[in-house]
PDB file of C-alpha atoms in Angstrom:
ATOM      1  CA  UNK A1359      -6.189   0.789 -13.000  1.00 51.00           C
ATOM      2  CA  UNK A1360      -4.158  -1.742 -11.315  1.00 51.00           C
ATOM      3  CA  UNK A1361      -6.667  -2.693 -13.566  1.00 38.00           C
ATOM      4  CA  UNK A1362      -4.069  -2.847 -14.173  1.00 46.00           C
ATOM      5  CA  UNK A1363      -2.540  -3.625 -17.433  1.00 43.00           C
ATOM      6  CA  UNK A1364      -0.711  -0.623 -15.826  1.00 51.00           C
ATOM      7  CA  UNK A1365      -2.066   2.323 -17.306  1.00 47.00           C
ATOM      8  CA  UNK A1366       1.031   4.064 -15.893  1.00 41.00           C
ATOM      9  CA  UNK A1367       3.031   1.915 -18.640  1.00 44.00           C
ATOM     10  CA  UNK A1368       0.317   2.780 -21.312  1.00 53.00           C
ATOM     11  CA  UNK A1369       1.080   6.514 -20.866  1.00 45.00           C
ATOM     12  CA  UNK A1370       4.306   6.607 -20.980  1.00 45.00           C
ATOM     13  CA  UNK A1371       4.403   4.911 -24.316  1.00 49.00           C
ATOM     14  CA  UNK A1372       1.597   7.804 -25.431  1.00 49.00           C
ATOM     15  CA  UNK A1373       4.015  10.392 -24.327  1.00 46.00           C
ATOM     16  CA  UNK A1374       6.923   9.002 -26.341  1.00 48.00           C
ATOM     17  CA  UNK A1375       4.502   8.877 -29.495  1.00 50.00           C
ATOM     18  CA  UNK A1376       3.791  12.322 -29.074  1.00 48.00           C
ATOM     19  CA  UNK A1377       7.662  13.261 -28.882  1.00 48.00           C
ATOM     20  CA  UNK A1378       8.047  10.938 -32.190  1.00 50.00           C
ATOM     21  CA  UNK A1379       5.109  12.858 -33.586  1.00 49.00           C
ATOM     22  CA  UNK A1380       6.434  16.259 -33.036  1.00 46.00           C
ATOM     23  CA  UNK A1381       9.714  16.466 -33.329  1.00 51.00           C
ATOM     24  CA  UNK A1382      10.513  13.966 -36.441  1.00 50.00           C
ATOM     25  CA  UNK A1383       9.032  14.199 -39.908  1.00 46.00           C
ATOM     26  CA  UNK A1384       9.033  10.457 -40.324  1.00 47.00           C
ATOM     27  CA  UNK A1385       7.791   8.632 -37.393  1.00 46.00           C
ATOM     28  CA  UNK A1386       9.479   5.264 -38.883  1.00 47.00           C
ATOM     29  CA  UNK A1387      12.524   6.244 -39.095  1.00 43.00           C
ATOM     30  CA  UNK A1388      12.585   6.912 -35.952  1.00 52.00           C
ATOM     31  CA  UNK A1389      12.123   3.045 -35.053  1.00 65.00           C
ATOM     32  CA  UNK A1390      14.608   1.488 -33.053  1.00 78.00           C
ATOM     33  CA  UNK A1391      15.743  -0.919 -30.550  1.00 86.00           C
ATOM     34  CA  UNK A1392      14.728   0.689 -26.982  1.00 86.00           C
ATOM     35  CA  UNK A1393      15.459   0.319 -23.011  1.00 91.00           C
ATOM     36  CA  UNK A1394      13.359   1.966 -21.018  1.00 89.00           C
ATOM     37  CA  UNK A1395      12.315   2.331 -16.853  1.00 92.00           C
ATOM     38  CA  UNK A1396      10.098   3.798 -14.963  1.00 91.00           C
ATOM     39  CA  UNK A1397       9.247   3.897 -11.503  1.00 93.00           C
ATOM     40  CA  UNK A1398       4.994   4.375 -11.111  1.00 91.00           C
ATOM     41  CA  UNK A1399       3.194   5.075  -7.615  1.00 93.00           C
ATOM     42  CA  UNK A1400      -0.996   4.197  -7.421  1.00 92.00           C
ATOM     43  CA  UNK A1401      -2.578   6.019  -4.732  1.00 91.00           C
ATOM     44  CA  UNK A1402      -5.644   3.307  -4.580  1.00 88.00           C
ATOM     45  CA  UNK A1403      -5.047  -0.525  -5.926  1.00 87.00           C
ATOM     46  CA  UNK A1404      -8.652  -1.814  -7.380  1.00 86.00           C
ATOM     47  CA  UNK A1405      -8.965  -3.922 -10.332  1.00 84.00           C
ATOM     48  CA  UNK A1406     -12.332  -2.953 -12.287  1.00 84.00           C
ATOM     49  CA  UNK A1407     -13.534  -0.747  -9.354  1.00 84.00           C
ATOM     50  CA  UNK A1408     -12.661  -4.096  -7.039  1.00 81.00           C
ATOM     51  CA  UNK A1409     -10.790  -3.074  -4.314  1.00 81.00           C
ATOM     52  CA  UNK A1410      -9.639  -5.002  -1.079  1.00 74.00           C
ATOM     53  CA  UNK A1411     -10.427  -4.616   2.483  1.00 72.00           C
ATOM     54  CA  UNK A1412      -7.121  -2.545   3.243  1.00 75.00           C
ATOM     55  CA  UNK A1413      -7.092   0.270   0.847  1.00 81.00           C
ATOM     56  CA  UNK A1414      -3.987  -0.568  -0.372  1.00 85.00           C
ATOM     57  CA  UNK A1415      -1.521   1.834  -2.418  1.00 88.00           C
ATOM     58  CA  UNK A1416       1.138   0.635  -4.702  1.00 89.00           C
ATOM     59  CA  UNK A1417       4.578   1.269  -6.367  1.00 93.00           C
ATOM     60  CA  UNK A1418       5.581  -0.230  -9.284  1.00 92.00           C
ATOM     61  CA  UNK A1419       9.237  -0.110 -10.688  1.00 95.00           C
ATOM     62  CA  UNK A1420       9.118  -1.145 -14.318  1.00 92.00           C
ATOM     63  CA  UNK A1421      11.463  -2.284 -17.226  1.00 93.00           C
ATOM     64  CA  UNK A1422      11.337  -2.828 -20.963  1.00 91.00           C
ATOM     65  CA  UNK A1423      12.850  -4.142 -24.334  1.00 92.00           C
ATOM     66  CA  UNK A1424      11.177  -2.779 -27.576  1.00 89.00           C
ATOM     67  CA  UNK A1425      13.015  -3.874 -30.731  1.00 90.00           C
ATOM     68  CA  UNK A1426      12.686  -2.011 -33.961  1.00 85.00           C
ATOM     69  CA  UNK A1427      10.125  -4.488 -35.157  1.00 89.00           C
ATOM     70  CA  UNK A1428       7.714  -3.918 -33.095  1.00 87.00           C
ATOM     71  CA  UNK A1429       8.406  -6.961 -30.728  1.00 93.00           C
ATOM     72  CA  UNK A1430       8.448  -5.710 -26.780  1.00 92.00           C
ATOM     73  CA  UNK A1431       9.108  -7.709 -23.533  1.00 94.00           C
ATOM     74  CA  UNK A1432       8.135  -5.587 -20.231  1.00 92.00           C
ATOM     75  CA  UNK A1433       8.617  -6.666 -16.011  1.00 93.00           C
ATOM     76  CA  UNK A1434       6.626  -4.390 -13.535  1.00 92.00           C
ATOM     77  CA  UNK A1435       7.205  -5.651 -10.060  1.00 93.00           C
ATOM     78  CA  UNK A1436       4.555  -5.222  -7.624  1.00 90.00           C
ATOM     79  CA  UNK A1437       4.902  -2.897  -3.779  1.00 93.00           C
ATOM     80  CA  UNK A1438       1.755  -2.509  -1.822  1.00 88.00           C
ATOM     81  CA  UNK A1439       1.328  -0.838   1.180  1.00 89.00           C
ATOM     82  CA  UNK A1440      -1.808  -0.106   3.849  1.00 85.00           C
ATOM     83  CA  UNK A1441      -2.305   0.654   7.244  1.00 84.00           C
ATOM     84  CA  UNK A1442      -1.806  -2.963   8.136  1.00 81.00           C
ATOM     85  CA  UNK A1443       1.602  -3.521   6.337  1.00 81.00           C
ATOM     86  CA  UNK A1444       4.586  -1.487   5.092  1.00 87.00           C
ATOM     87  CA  UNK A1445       5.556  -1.281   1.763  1.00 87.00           C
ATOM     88  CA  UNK A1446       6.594  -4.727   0.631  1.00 87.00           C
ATOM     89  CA  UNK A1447       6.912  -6.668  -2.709  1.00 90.00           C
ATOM     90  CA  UNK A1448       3.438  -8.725  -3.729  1.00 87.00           C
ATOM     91  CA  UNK A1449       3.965  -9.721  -7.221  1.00 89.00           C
ATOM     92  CA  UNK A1450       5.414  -9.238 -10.829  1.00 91.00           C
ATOM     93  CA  UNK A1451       3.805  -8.617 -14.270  1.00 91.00           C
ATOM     94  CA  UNK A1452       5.455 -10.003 -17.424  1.00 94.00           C
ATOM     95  CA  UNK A1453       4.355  -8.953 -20.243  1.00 93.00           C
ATOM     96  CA  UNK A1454       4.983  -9.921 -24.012  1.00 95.00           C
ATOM     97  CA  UNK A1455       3.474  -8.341 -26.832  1.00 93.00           C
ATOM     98  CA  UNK A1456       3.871  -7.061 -30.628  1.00 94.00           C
ATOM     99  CA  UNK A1457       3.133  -3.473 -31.470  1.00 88.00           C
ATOM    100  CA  UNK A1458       1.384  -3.128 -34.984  1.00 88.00           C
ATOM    101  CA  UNK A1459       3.714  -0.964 -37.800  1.00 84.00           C
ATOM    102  CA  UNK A1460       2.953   2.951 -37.219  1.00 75.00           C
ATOM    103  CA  UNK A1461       0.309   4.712 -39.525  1.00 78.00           C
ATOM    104  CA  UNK A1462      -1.319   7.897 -39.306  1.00 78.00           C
ATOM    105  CA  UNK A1463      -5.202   7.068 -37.687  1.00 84.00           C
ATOM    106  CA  UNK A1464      -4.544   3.090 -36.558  1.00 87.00           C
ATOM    107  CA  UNK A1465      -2.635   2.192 -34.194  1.00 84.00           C
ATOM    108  CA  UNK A1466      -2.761  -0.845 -31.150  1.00 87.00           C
ATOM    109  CA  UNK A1467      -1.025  -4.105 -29.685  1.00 89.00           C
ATOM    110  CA  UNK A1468      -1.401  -7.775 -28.579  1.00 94.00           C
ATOM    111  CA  UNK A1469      -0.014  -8.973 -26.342  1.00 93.00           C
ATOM    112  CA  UNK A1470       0.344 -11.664 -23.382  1.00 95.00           C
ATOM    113  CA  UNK A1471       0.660 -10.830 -19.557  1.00 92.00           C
ATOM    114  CA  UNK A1472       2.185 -13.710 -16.816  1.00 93.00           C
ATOM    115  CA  UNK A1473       1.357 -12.903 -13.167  1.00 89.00           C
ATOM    116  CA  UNK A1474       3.169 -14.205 -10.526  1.00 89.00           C
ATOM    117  CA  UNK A1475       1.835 -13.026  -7.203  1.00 83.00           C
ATOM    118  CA  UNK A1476       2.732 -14.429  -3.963  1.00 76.00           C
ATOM    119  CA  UNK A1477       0.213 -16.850  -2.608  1.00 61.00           C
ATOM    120  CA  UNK A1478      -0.975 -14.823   0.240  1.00 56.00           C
ATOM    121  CA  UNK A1479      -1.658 -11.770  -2.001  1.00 59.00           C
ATOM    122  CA  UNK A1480      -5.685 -10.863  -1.014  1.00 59.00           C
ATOM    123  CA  UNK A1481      -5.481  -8.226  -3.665  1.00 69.00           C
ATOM    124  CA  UNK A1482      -8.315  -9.005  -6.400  1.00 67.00           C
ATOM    125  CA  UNK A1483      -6.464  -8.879  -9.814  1.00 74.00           C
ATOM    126  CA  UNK A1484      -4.050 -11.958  -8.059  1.00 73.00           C
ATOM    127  CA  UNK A1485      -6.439 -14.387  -8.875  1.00 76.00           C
ATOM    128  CA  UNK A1486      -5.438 -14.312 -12.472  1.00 82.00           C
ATOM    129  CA  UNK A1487      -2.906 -16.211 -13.653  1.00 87.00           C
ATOM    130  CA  UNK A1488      -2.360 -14.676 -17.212  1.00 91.00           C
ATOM    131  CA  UNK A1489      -4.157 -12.540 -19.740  1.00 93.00           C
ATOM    132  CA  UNK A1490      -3.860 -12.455 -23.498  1.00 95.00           C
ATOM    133  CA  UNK A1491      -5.651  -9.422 -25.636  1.00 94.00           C
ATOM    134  CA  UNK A1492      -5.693  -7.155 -28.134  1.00 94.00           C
ATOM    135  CA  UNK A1493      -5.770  -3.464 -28.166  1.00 91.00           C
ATOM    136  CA  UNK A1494      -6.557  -0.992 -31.179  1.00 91.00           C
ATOM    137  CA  UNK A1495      -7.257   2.489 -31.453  1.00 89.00           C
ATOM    138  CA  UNK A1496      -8.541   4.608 -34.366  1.00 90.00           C
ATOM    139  CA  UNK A1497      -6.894   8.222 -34.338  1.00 84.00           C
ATOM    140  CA  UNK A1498      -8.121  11.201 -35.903  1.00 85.00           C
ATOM    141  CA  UNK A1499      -8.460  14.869 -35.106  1.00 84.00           C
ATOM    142  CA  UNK A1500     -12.071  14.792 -33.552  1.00 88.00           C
ATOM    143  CA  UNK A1501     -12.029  12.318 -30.842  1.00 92.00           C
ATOM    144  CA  UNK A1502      -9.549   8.665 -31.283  1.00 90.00           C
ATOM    145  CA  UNK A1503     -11.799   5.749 -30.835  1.00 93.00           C
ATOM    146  CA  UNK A1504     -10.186   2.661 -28.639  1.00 92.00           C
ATOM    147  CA  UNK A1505     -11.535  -0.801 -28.283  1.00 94.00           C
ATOM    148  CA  UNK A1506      -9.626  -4.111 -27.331  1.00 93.00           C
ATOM    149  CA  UNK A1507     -10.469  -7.593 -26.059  1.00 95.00           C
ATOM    150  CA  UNK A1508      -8.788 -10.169 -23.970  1.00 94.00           C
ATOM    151  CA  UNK A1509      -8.999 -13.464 -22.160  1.00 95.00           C
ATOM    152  CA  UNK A1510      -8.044 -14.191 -18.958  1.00 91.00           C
ATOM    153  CA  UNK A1511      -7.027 -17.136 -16.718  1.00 90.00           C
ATOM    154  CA  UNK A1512      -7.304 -17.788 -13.574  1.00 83.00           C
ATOM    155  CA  UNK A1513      -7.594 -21.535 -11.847  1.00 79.00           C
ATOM    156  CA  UNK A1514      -9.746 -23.660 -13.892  1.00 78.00           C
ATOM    157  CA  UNK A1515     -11.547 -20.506 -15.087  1.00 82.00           C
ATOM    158  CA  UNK A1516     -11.458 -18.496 -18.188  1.00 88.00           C
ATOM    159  CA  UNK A1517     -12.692 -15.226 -18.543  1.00 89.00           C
ATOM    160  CA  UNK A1518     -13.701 -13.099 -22.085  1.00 92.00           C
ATOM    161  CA  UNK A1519     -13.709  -9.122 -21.686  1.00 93.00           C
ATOM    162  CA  UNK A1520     -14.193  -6.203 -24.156  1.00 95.00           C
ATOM    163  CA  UNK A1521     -12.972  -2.452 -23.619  1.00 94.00           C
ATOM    164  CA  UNK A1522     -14.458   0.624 -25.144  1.00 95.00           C
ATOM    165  CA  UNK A1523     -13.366   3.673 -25.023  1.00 93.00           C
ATOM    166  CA  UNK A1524     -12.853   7.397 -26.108  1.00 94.00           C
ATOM    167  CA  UNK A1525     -10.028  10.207 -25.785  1.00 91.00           C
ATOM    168  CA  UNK A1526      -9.043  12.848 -27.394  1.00 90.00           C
ATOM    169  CA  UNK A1527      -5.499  14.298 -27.069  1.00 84.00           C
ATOM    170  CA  UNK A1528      -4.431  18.180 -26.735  1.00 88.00           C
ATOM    171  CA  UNK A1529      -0.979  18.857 -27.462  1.00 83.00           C
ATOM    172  CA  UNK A1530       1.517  21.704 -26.086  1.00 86.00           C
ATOM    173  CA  UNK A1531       5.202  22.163 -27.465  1.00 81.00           C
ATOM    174  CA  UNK A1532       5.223  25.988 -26.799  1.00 82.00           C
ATOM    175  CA  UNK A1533       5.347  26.072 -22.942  1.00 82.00           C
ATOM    176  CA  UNK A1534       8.423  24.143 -21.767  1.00 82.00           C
ATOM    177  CA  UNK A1535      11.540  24.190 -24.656  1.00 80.00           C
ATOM    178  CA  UNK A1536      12.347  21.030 -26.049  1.00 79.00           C
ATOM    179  CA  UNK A1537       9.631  19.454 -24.902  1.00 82.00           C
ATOM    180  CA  UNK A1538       5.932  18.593 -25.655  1.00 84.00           C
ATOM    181  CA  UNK A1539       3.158  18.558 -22.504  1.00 87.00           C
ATOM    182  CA  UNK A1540       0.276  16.865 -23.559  1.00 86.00           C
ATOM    183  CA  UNK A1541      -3.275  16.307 -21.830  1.00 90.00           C
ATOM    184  CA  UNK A1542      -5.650  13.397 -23.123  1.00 89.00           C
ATOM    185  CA  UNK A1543      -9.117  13.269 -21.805  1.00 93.00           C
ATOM    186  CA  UNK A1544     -10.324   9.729 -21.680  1.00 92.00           C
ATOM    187  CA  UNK A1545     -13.823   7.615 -21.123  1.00 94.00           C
ATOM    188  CA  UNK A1546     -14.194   3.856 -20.958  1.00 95.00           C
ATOM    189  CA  UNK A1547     -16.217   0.704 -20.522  1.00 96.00           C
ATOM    190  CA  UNK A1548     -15.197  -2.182 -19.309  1.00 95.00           C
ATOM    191  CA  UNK A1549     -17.356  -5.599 -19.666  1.00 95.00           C
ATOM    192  CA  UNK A1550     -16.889  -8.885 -19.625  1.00 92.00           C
ATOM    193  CA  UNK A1551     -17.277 -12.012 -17.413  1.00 89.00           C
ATOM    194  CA  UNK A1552     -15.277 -12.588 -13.796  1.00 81.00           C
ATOM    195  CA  UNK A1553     -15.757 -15.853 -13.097  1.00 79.00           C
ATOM    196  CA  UNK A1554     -12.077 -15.386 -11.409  1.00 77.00           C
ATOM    197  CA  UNK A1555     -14.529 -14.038  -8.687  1.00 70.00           C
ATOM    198  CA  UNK A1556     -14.361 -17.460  -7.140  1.00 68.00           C
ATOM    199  CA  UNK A1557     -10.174 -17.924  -6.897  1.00 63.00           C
ATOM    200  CA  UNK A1558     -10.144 -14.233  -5.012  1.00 64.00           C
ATOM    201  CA  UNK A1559      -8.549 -15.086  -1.460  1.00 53.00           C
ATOM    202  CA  UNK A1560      -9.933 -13.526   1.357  1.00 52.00           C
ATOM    203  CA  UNK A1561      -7.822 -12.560   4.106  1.00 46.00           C
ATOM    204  CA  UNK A1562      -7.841 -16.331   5.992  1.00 45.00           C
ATOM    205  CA  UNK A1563      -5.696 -17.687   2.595  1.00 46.00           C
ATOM    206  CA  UNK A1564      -8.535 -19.477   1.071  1.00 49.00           C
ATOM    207  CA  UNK A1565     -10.254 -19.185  -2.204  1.00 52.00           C
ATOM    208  CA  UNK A1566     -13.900 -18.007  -2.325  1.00 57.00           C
ATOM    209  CA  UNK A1567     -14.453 -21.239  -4.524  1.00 56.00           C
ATOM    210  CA  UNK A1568     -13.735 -23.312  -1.637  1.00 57.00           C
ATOM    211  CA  UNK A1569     -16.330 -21.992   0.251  1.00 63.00           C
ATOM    212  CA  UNK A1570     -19.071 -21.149  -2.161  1.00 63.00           C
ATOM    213  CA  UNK A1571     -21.064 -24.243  -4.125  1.00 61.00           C
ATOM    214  CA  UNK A1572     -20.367 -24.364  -7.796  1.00 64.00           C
ATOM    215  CA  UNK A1573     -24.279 -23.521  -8.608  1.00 66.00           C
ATOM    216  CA  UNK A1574     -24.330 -20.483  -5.646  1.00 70.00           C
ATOM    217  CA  UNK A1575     -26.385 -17.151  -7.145  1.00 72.00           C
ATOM    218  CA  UNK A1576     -22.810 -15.754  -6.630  1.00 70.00           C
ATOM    219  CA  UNK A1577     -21.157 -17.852  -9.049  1.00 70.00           C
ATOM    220  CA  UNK A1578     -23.635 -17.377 -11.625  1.00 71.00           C
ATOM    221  CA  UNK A1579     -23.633 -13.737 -11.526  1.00 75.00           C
ATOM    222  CA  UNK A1580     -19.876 -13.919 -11.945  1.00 73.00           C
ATOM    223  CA  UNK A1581     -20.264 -16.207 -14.736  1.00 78.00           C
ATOM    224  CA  UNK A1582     -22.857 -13.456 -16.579  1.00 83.00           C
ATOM    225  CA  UNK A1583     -21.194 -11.380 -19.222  1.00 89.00           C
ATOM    226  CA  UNK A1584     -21.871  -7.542 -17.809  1.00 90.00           C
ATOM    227  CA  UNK A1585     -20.340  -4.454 -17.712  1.00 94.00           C
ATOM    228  CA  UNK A1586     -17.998  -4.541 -14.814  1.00 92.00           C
ATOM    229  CA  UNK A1587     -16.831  -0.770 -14.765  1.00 93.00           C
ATOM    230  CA  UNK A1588     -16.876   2.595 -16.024  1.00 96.00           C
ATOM    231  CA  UNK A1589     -13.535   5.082 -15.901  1.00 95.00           C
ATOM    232  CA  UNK A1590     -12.554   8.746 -16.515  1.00 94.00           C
ATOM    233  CA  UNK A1591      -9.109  10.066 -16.544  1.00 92.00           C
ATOM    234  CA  UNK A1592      -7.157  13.184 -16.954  1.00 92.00           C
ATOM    235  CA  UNK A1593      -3.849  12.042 -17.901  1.00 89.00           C
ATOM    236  CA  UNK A1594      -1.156  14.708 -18.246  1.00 90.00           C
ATOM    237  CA  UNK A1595       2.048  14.083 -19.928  1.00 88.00           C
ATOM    238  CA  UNK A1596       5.519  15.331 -20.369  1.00 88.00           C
ATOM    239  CA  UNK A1597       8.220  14.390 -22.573  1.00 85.00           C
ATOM    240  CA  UNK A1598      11.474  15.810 -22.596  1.00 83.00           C
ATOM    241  CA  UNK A1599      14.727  14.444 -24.384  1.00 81.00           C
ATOM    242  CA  UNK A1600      14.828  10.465 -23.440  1.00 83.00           C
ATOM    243  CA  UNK A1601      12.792  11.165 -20.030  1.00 87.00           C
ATOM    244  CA  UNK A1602       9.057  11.384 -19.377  1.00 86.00           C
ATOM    245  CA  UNK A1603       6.451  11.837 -16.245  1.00 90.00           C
ATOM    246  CA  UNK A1604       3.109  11.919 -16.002  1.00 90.00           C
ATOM    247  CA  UNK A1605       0.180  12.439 -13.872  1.00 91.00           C
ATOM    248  CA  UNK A1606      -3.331  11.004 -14.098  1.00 91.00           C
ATOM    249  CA  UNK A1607      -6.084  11.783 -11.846  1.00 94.00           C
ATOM    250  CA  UNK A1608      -9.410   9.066 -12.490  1.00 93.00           C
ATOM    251  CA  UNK A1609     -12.155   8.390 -11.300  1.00 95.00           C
ATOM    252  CA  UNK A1610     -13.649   4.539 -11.625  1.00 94.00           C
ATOM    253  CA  UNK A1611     -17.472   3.316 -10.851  1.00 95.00           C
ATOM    254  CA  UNK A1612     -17.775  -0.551 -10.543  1.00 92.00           C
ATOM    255  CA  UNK A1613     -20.740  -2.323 -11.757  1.00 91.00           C
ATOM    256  CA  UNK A1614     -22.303  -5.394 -10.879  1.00 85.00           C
ATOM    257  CA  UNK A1615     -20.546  -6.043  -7.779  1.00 83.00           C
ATOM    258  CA  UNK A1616     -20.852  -9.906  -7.053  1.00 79.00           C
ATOM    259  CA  UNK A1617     -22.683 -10.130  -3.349  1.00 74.00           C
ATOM    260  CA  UNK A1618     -22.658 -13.454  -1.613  1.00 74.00           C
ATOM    261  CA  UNK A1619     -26.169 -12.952   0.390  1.00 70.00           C
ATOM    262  CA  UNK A1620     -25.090 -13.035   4.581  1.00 69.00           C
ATOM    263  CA  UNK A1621     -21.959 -12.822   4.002  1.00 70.00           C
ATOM    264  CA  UNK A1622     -20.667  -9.185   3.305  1.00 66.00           C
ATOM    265  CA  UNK A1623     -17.481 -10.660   4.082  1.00 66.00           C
ATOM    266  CA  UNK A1624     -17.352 -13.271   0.709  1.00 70.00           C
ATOM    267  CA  UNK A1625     -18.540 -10.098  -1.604  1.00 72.00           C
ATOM    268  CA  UNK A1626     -16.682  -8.000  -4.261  1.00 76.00           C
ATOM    269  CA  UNK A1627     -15.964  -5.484  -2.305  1.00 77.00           C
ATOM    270  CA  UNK A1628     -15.854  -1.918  -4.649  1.00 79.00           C
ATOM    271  CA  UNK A1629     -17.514   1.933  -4.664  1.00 83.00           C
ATOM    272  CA  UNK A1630     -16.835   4.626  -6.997  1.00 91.00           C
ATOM    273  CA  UNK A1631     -13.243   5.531  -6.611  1.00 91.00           C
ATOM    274  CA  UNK A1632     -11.317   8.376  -7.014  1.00 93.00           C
ATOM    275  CA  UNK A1633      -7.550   7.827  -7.711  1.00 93.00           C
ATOM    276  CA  UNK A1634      -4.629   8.799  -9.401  1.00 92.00           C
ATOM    277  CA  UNK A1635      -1.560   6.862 -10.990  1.00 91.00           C
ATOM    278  CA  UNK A1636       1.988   8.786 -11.653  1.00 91.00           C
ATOM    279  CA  UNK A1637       5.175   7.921 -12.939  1.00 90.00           C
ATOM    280  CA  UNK A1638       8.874   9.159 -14.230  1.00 91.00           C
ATOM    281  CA  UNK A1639      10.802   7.087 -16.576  1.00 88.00           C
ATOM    282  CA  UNK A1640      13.544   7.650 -19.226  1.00 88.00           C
ATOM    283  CA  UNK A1641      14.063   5.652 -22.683  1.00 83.00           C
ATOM    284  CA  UNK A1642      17.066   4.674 -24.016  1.00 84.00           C
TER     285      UNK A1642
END
């Protein structure tokens, strides 16, 4: 979701797994120092089910270091576009992170994302300012079992979340040679607090917190650890030689919208969304 710790970056590391996976009998040896890019398109930008007032879309060229340790650095620069303004750069992500040693049922990351989005940016997510977490997942042949936490920043605000989830992944290496198609079901919850709520800009520039009183209902809601969305996908994935693609088709319900009373205009603005995220890239 442009919830975006960019799934579209997320799957594209699944589908290279899966290559490692089926085509080499030892999945370490196959560790190495890697380039990779990839250029991802977002048919609907929301962050937790929190859209804007636009409906923006997004494209999101991407690059990456992974050394042979496990060490990664990653840049995804930020295009949005709506019916009120052509395609034009909004932001970047950096990313830094450490990838846990491979093993056959665990595997998962930490990491730390930087966001630098310009300061007129009214899209919801640019009220952070960085976000450290952890993500693990428990593999086995039934269904693989995901959780991860995180922290975020925003001005003078911190923010805990947890993510749950569940997938299971169907593999494919007869139907294209040389290459494996993959499809991976997933479910998950997100929760945690948004007290970032209050540093969203609006479309005049200015921070809700600037408008609302520190003790407002809406502020306390925000401040209220909840479950802030669920999300289904579909992602499909193939991996061929040094390039992959994908396609995901998802669909994401936001809970506990924060709603200033009167003022429909200062509220989270979010309803169940149906989106889809795709993306071509090529590791070298």
């Amino acid at each position: 979701m442009l919830y975006t710790k960019f799934k579209s970056i997320s799957l594209i590391v699944i589908g290279l797994l899966l290559f490692f996976t089926v085509h080499s009998q030892n999945v370490q040896d196959s560790a190495k120092n890697e380039f990779s890019a990839s250029l991802n398109f977002q048919s609907a930008l929301h962050y937790l089910g929190r859209v804007d007032s636009l409906k923006s879309s997004g494209l999101f060229p991407a690059i990456g270091l992974k050394s042979k340790i496990g060490l990664y650095l990653n840049s995804t620069f930020i295009f949005i576009q709506n019916p009120a303004t052509p395609l034009s750069y909004t932001g970047t992500i950096l990313e830094a992170g450490y990838r846990f040693p491979y093993s056959k049922n665990f595997s998962g990351n930490v990491y730390y994302n930087h966001f630098l989005y310009k300061d007129k940016s009214v899209l919801a997510q640019s009220a952070l300012k960085g976000q450290a977490g952890i993500n693990t997942a428990y593999n086995n042949k039934i269904v693989n079992v995901n959780a991860g936490a995180d922290i975020k920043f925003s001005n003078q605000e911190t923010d805990l979340g947890l993510t749950a989830g569940l997938d299971r992944l169907f593999l494919f290496t007869n139907i294209i040679d040389n290459a494996v198609l993959a499809i991976n079901p997933s479910a998950y919850i997100y929760s945690g607090t948004h007290k970032f709520f209050k540093n969203v800009k609006k479309n005049n520039g200015i921070g809700l917190g600037n408008v609302l009183p520190s003790n407002s209902p809406s502020i306390e809601q925000a401040r209220q650890f909840a479950i802030l969305a669920y999300e289904v996908s579909v992602p499909l994935i193939l991996v061929k030689g040094k390039f992959n693609a994908y396609i995901s088709p998802a669909y994401v319900i936001p809970q506990n919208l924060v709603v200033v009373s009167g003022r429909p205009d200062l509220s989270e603005r979010g309803d169940n969304l149906f989106y889809f995220t795709a993306g071509i890239g090529v590791r070298l």
